[in-house]
PDB file of C-alpha atoms and ligand atoms in Angstrom:
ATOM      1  CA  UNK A   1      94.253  80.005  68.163  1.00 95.00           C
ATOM      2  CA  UNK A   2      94.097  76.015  69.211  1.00 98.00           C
ATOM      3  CA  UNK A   3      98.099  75.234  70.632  1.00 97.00           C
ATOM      4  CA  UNK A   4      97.717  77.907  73.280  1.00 97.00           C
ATOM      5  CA  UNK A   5      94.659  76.961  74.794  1.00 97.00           C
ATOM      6  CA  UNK A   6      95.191  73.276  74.281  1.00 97.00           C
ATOM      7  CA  UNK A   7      98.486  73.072  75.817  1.00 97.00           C
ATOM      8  CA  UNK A   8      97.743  75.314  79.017  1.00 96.00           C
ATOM      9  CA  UNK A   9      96.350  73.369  82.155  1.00 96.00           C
ATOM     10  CA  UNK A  10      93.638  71.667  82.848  1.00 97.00           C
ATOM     11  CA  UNK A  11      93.254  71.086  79.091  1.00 98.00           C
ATOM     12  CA  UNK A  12      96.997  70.057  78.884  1.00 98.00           C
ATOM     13  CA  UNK A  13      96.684  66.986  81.755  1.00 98.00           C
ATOM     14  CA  UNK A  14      93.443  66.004  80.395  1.00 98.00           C
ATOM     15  CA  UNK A  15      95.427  65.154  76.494  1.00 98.00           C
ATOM     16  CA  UNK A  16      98.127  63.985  78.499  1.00 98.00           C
ATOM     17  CA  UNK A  17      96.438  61.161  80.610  1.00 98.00           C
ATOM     18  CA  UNK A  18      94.142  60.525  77.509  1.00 98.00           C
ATOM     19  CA  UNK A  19      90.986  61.286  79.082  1.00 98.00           C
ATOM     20  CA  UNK A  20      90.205  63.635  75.988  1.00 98.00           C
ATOM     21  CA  UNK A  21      92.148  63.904  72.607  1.00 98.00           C
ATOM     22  CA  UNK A  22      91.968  66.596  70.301  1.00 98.00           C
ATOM     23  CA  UNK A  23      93.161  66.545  66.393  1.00 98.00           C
ATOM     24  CA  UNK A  24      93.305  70.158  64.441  1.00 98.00           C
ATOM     25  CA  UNK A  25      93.212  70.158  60.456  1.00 98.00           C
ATOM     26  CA  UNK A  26      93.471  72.797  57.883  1.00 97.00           C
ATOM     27  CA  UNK A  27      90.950  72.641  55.569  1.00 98.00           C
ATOM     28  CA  UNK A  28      93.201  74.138  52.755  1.00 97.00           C
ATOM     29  CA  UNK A  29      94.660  70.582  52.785  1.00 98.00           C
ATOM     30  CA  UNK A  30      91.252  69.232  51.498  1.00 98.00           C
ATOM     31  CA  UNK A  31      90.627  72.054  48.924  1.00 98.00           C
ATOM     32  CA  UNK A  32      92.140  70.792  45.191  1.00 96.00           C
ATOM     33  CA  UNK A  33      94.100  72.963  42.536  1.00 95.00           C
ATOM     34  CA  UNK A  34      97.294  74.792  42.941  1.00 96.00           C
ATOM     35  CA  UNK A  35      96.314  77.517  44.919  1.00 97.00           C
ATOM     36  CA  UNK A  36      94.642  75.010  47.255  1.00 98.00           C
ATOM     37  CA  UNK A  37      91.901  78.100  47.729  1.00 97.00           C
ATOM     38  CA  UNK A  38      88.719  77.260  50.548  1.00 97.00           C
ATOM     39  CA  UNK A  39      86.722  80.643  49.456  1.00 97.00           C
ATOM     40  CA  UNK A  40      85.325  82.539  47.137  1.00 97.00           C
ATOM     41  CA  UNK A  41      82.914  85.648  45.970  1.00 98.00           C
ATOM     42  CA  UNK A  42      78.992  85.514  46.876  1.00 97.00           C
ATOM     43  CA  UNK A  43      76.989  84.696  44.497  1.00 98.00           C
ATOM     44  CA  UNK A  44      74.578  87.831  44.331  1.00 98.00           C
ATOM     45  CA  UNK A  45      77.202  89.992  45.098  1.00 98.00           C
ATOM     46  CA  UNK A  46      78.025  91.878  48.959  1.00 96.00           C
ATOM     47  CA  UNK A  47      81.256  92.474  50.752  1.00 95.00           C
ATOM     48  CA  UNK A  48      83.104  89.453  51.610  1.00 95.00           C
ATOM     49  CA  UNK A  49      84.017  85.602  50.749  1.00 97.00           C
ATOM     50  CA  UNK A  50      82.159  82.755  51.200  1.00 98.00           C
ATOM     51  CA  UNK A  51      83.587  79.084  52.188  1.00 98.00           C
ATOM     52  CA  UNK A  52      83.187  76.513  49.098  1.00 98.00           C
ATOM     53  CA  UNK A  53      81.312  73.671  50.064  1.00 98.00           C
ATOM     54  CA  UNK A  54      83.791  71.266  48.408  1.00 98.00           C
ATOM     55  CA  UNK A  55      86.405  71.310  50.534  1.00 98.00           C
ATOM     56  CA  UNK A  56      84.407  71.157  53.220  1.00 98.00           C
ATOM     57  CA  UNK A  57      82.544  68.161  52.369  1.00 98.00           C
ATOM     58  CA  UNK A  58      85.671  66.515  51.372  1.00 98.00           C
ATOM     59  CA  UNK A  59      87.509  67.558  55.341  1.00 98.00           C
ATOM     60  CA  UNK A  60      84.525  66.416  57.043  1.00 98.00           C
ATOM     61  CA  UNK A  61      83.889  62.791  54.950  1.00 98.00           C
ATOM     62  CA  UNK A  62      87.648  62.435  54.854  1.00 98.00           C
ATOM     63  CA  UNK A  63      88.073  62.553  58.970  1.00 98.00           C
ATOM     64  CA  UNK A  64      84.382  61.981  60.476  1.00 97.00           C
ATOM     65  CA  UNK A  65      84.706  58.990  62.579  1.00 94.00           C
ATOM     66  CA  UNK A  66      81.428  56.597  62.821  1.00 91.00           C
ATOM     67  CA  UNK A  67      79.127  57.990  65.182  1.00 91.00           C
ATOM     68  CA  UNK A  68      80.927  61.433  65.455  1.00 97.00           C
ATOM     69  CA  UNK A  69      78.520  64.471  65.286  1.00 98.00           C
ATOM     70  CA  UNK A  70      79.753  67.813  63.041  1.00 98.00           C
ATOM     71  CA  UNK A  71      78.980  70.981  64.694  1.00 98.00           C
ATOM     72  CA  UNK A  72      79.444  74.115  62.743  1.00 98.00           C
ATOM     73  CA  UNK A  73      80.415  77.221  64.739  1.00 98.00           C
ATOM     74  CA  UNK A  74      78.702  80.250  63.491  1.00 97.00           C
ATOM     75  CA  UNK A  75      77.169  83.415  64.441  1.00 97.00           C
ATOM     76  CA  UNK A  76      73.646  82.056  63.534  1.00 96.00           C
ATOM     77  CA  UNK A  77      73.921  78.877  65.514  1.00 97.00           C
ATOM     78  CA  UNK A  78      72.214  77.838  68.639  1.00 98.00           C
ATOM     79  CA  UNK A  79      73.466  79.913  71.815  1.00 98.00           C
ATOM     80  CA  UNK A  80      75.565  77.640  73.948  1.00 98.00           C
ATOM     81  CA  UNK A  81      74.640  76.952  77.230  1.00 97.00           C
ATOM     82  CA  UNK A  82      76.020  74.437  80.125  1.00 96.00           C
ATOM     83  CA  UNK A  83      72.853  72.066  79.124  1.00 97.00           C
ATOM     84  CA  UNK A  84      74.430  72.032  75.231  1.00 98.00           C
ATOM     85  CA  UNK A  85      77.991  71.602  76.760  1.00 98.00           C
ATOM     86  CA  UNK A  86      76.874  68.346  78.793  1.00 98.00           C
ATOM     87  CA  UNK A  87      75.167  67.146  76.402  1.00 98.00           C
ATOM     88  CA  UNK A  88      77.744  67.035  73.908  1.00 98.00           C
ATOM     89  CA  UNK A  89      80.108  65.992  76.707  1.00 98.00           C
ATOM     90  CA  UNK A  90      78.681  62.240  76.721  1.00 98.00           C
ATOM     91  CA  UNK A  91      79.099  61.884  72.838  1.00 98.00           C
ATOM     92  CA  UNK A  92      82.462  60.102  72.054  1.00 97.00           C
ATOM     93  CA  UNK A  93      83.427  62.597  69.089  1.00 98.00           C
ATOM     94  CA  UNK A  94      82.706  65.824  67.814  1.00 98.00           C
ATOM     95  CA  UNK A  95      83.941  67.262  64.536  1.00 98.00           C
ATOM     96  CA  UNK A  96      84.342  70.914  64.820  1.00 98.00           C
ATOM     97  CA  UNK A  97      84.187  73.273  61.819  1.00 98.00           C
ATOM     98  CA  UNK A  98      85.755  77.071  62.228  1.00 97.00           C
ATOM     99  CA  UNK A  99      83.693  79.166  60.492  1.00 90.00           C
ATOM    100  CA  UNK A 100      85.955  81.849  58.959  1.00 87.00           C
ATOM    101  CA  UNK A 101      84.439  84.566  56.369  1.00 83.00           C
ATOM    102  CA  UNK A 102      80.816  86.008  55.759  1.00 88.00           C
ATOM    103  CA  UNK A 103      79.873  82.256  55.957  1.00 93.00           C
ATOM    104  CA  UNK A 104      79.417  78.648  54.646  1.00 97.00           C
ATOM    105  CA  UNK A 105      78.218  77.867  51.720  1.00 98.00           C
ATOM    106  CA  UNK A 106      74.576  76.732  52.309  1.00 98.00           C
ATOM    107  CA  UNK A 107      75.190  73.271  50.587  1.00 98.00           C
ATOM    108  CA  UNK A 108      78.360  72.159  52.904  1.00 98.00           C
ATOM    109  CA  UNK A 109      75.565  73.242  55.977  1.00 98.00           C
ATOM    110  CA  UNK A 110      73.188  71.276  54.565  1.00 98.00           C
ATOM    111  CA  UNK A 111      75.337  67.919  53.424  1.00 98.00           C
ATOM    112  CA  UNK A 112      77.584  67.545  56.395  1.00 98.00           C
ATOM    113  CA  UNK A 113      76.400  69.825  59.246  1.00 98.00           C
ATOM    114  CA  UNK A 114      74.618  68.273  62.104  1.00 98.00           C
ATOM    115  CA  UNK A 115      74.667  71.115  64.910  1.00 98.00           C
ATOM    116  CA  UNK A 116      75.135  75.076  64.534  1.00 98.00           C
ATOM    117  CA  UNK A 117      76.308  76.809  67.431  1.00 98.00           C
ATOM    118  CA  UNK A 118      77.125  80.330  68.193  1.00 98.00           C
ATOM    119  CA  UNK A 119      78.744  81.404  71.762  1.00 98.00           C
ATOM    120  CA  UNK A 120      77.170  84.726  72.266  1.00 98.00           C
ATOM    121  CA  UNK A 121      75.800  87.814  70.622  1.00 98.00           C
ATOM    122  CA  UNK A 122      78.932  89.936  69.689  1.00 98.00           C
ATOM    123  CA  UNK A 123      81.086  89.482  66.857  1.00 97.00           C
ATOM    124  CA  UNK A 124      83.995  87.809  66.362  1.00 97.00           C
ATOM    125  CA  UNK A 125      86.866  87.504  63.687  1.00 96.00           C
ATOM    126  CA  UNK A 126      86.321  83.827  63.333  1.00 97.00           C
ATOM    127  CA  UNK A 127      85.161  80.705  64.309  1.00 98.00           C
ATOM    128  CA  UNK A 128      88.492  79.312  66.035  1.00 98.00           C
ATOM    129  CA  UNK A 129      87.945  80.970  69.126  1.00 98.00           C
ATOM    130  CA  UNK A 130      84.915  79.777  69.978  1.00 98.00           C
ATOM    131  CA  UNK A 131      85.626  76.077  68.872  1.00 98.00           C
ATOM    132  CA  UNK A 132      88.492  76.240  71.966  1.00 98.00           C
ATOM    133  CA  UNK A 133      85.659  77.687  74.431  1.00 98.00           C
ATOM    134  CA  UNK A 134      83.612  74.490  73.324  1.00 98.00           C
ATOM    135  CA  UNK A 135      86.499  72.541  73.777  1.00 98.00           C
ATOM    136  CA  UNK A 136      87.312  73.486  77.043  1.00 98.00           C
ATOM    137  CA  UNK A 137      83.634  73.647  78.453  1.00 98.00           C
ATOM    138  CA  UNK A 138      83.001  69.939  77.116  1.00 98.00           C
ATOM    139  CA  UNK A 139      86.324  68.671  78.563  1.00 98.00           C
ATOM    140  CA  UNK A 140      85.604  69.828  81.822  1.00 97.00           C
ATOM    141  CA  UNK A 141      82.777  67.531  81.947  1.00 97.00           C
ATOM    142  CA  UNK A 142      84.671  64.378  81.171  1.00 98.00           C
ATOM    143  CA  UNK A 143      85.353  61.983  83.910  1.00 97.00           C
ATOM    144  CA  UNK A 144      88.427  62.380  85.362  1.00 97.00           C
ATOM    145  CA  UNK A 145      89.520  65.710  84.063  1.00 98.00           C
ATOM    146  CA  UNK A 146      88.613  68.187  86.840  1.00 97.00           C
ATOM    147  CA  UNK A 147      89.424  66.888  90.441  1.00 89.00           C
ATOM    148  CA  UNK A 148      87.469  66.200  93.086  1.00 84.00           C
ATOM    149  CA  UNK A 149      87.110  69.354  94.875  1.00 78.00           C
ATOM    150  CA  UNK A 150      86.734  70.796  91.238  1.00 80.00           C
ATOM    151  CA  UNK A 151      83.756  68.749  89.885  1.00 81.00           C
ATOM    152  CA  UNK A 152      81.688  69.747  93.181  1.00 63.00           C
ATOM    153  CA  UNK A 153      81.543  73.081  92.729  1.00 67.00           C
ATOM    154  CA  UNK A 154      79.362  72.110  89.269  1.00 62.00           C
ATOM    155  CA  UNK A 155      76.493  71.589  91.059  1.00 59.00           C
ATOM    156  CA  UNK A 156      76.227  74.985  92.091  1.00 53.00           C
ATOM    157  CA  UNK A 157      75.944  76.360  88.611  1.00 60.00           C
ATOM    158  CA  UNK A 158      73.393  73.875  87.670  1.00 54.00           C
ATOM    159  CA  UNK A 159      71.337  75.446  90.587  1.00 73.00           C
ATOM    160  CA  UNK A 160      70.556  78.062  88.173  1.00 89.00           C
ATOM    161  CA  UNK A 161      72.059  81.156  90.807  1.00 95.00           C
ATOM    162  CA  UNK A 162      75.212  82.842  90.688  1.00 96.00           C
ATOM    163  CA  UNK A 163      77.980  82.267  92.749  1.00 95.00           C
ATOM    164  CA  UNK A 164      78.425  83.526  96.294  1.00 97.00           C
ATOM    165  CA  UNK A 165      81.701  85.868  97.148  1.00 98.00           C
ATOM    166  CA  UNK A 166      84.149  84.506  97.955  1.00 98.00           C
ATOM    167  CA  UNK A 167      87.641  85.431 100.531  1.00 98.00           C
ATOM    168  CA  UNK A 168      90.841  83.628 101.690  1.00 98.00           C
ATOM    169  CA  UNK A 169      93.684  85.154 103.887  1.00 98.00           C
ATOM    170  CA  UNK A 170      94.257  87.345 105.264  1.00 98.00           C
ATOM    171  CA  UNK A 171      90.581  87.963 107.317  1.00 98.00           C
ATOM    172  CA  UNK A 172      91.257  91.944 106.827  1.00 98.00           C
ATOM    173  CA  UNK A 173      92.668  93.258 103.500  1.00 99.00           C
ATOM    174  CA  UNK A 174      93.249  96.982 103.094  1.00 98.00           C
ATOM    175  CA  UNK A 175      90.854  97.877 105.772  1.00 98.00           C
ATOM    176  CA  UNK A 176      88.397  95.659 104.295  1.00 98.00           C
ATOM    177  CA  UNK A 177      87.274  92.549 106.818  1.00 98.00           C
ATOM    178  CA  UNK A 178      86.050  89.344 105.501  1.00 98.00           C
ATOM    179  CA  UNK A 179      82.650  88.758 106.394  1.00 98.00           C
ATOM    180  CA  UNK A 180      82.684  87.574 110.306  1.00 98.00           C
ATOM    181  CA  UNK A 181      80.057  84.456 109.444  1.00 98.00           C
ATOM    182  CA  UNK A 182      82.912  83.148 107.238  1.00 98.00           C
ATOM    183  CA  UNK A 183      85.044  82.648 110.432  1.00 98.00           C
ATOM    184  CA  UNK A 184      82.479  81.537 112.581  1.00 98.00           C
ATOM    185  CA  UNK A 185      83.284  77.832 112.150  1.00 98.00           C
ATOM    186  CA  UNK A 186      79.206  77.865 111.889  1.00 98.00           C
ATOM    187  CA  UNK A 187      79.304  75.421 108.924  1.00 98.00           C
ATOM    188  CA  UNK A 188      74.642  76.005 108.875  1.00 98.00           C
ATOM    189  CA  UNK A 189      75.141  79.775 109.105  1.00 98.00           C
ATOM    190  CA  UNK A 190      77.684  80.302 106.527  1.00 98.00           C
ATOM    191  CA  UNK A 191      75.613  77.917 103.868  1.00 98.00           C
ATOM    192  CA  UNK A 192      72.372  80.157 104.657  1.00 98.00           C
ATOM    193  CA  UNK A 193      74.668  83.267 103.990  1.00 98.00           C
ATOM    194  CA  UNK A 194      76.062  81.878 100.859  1.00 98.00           C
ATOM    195  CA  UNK A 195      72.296  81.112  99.733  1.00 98.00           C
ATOM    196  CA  UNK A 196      71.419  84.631 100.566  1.00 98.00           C
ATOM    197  CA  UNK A 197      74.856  85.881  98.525  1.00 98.00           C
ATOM    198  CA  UNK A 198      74.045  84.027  95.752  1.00 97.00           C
ATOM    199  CA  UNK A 199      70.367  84.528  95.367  1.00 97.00           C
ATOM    200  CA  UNK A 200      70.847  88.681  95.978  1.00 98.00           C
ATOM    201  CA  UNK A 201      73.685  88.449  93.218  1.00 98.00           C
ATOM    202  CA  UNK A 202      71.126  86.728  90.799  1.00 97.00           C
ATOM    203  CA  UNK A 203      68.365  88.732  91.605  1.00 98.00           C
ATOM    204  CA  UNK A 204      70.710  92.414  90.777  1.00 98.00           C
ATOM    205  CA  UNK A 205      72.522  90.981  87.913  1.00 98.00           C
ATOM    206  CA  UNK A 206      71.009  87.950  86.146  1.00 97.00           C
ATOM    207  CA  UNK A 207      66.996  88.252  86.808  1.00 96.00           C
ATOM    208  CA  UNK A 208      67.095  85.766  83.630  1.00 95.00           C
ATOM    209  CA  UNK A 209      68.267  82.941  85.515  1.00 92.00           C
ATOM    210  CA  UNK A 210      64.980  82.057  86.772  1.00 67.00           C
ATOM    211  CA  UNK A 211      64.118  81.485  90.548  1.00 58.00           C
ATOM    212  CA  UNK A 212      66.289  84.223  92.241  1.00 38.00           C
ATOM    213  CA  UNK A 213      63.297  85.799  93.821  1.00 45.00           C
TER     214      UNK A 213
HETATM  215  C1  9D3 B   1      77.229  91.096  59.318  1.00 85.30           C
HETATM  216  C2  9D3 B   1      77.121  89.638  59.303  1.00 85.30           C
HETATM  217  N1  9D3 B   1      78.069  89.012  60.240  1.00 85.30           N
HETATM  218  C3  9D3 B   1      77.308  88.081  61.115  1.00 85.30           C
HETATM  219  C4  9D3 B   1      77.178  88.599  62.493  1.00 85.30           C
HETATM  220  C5  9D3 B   1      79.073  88.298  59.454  1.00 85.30           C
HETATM  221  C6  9D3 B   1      80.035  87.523  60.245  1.00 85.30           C
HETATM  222  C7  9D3 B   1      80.784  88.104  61.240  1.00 85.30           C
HETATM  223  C8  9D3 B   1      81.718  87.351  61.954  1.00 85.30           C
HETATM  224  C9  9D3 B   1      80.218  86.199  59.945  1.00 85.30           C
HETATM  225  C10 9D3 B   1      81.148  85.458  60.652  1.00 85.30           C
HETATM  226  C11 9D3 B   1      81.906  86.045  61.655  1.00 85.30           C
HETATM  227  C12 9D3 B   1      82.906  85.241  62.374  1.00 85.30           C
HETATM  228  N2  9D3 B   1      82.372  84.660  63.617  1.00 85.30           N
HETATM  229  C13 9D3 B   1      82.183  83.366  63.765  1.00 85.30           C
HETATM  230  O1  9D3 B   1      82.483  82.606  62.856  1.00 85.30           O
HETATM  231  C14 9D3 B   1      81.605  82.863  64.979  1.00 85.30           C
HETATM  232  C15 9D3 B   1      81.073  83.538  66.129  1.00 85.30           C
HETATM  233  C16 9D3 B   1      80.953  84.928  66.468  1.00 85.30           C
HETATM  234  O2  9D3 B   1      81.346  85.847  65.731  1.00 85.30           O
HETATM  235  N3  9D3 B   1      80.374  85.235  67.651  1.00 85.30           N
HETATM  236  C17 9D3 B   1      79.919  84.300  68.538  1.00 85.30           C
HETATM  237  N4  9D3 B   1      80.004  83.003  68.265  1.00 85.30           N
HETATM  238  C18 9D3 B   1      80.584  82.644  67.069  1.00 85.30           C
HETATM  239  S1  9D3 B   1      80.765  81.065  66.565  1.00 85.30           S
HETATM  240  C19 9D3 B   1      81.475  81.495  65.145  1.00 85.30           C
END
């Protein structure tokens, strides 16, 4: 769930030159007894296990660094967006917590959770995945891990419209021409046709994104 992503890419240079850094734990080294066990059976009965709060409390106090903010990745959490991703970007730690299970016991949320946050509206097995698509959106927005030409094309998301189609070589494909504005050389008239892309795109697909109109 974590090496993969962490050791692919963009994510991989950005550990390597130090410009992020990125621990993972196992919170069954944190629970006690000989079965070293992190869950156990709702109180009030229903399908499934819960997480006990006491490991938990004892991962999170054990490796929070000063100042670092815990943020709990759950199905009932806040819905990430790019404005949560930047903001968490310019804090200098975050402690992640997988939510695994039905859920967490409400006393671990309450004692050492700071932040909830859920990455969409579907269901997933656990909270692993979506602690590596937090990862990897918050990197991206450290200094010096995207290049140049990269980091420009993030002002065109925070524009609030989709983005505009794009083509490469060759200029005909199948019987299928790139559009002729694109090989104009006509830097004004190709940004007033990307405009017009992107705003038609929003407007079909994603009326929610505001000013597509
Ligand atoms: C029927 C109640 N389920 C809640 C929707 C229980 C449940 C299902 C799946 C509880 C936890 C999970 C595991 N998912 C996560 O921990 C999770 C998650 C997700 O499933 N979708 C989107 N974002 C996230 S963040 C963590």
């Amino acid at each position: 769930m974590f090496e993969g992503p962490l050791d692919e890419s963009i994510l991989k240079r950005a550990r390597q030159k130090g410009l992020i850094e990125v621990e993972v734990h196992q919170l069954r080294d944190y629970a006690e007894g000989r079965h070293r066990i992190t869950d156990d059976r709702p109180f009030g009965g229903g399908p499934g296990m819960v997480m006990r709060a006491a490991p938990i409390v004892r991962c999170v106090e054990a490796l929070k660094p000063p100042g670092a903010r815990v943020i709990l990745l759950s199905p009932r959490g806040q819905l990430l967006r790019q404005e949560i991703l930047a903001r968490l970007a310019k804090l200098p730690r975050l402690l992640l917590l997988c939510g695994h299970y039905e859920g967490v016991d409400e006393r671990a949320r309450e004692l050492v959770v700071d932040e909830e946050i859920s990455i969409g509206d579907y269901v997933l097995t656990n909270g692993a995945l979506p602690a590596m698509v937090l990862v990897d959106g918050v990197a991206r927005l450290v200094p010096g891990v995207l290049g140049d030409a990269e980091s420009a094309s993030e002002e065109s998301f925070s524009e609030g419209l989709l983005e505009y189609p794009h083509y490469t070589r060759p200029a005909e494909f199948r019987g299928r021409k790139a559009p002729e504005v694109l090989l104009s050389g006509d830097h004004g008239a190709i940004a007033r046709w990307r405009k017009e892309q992107s705003r038609r795109l929003t407007r079909e697909r994603r009326p929610d994104l505001g000013d597509s109109g």
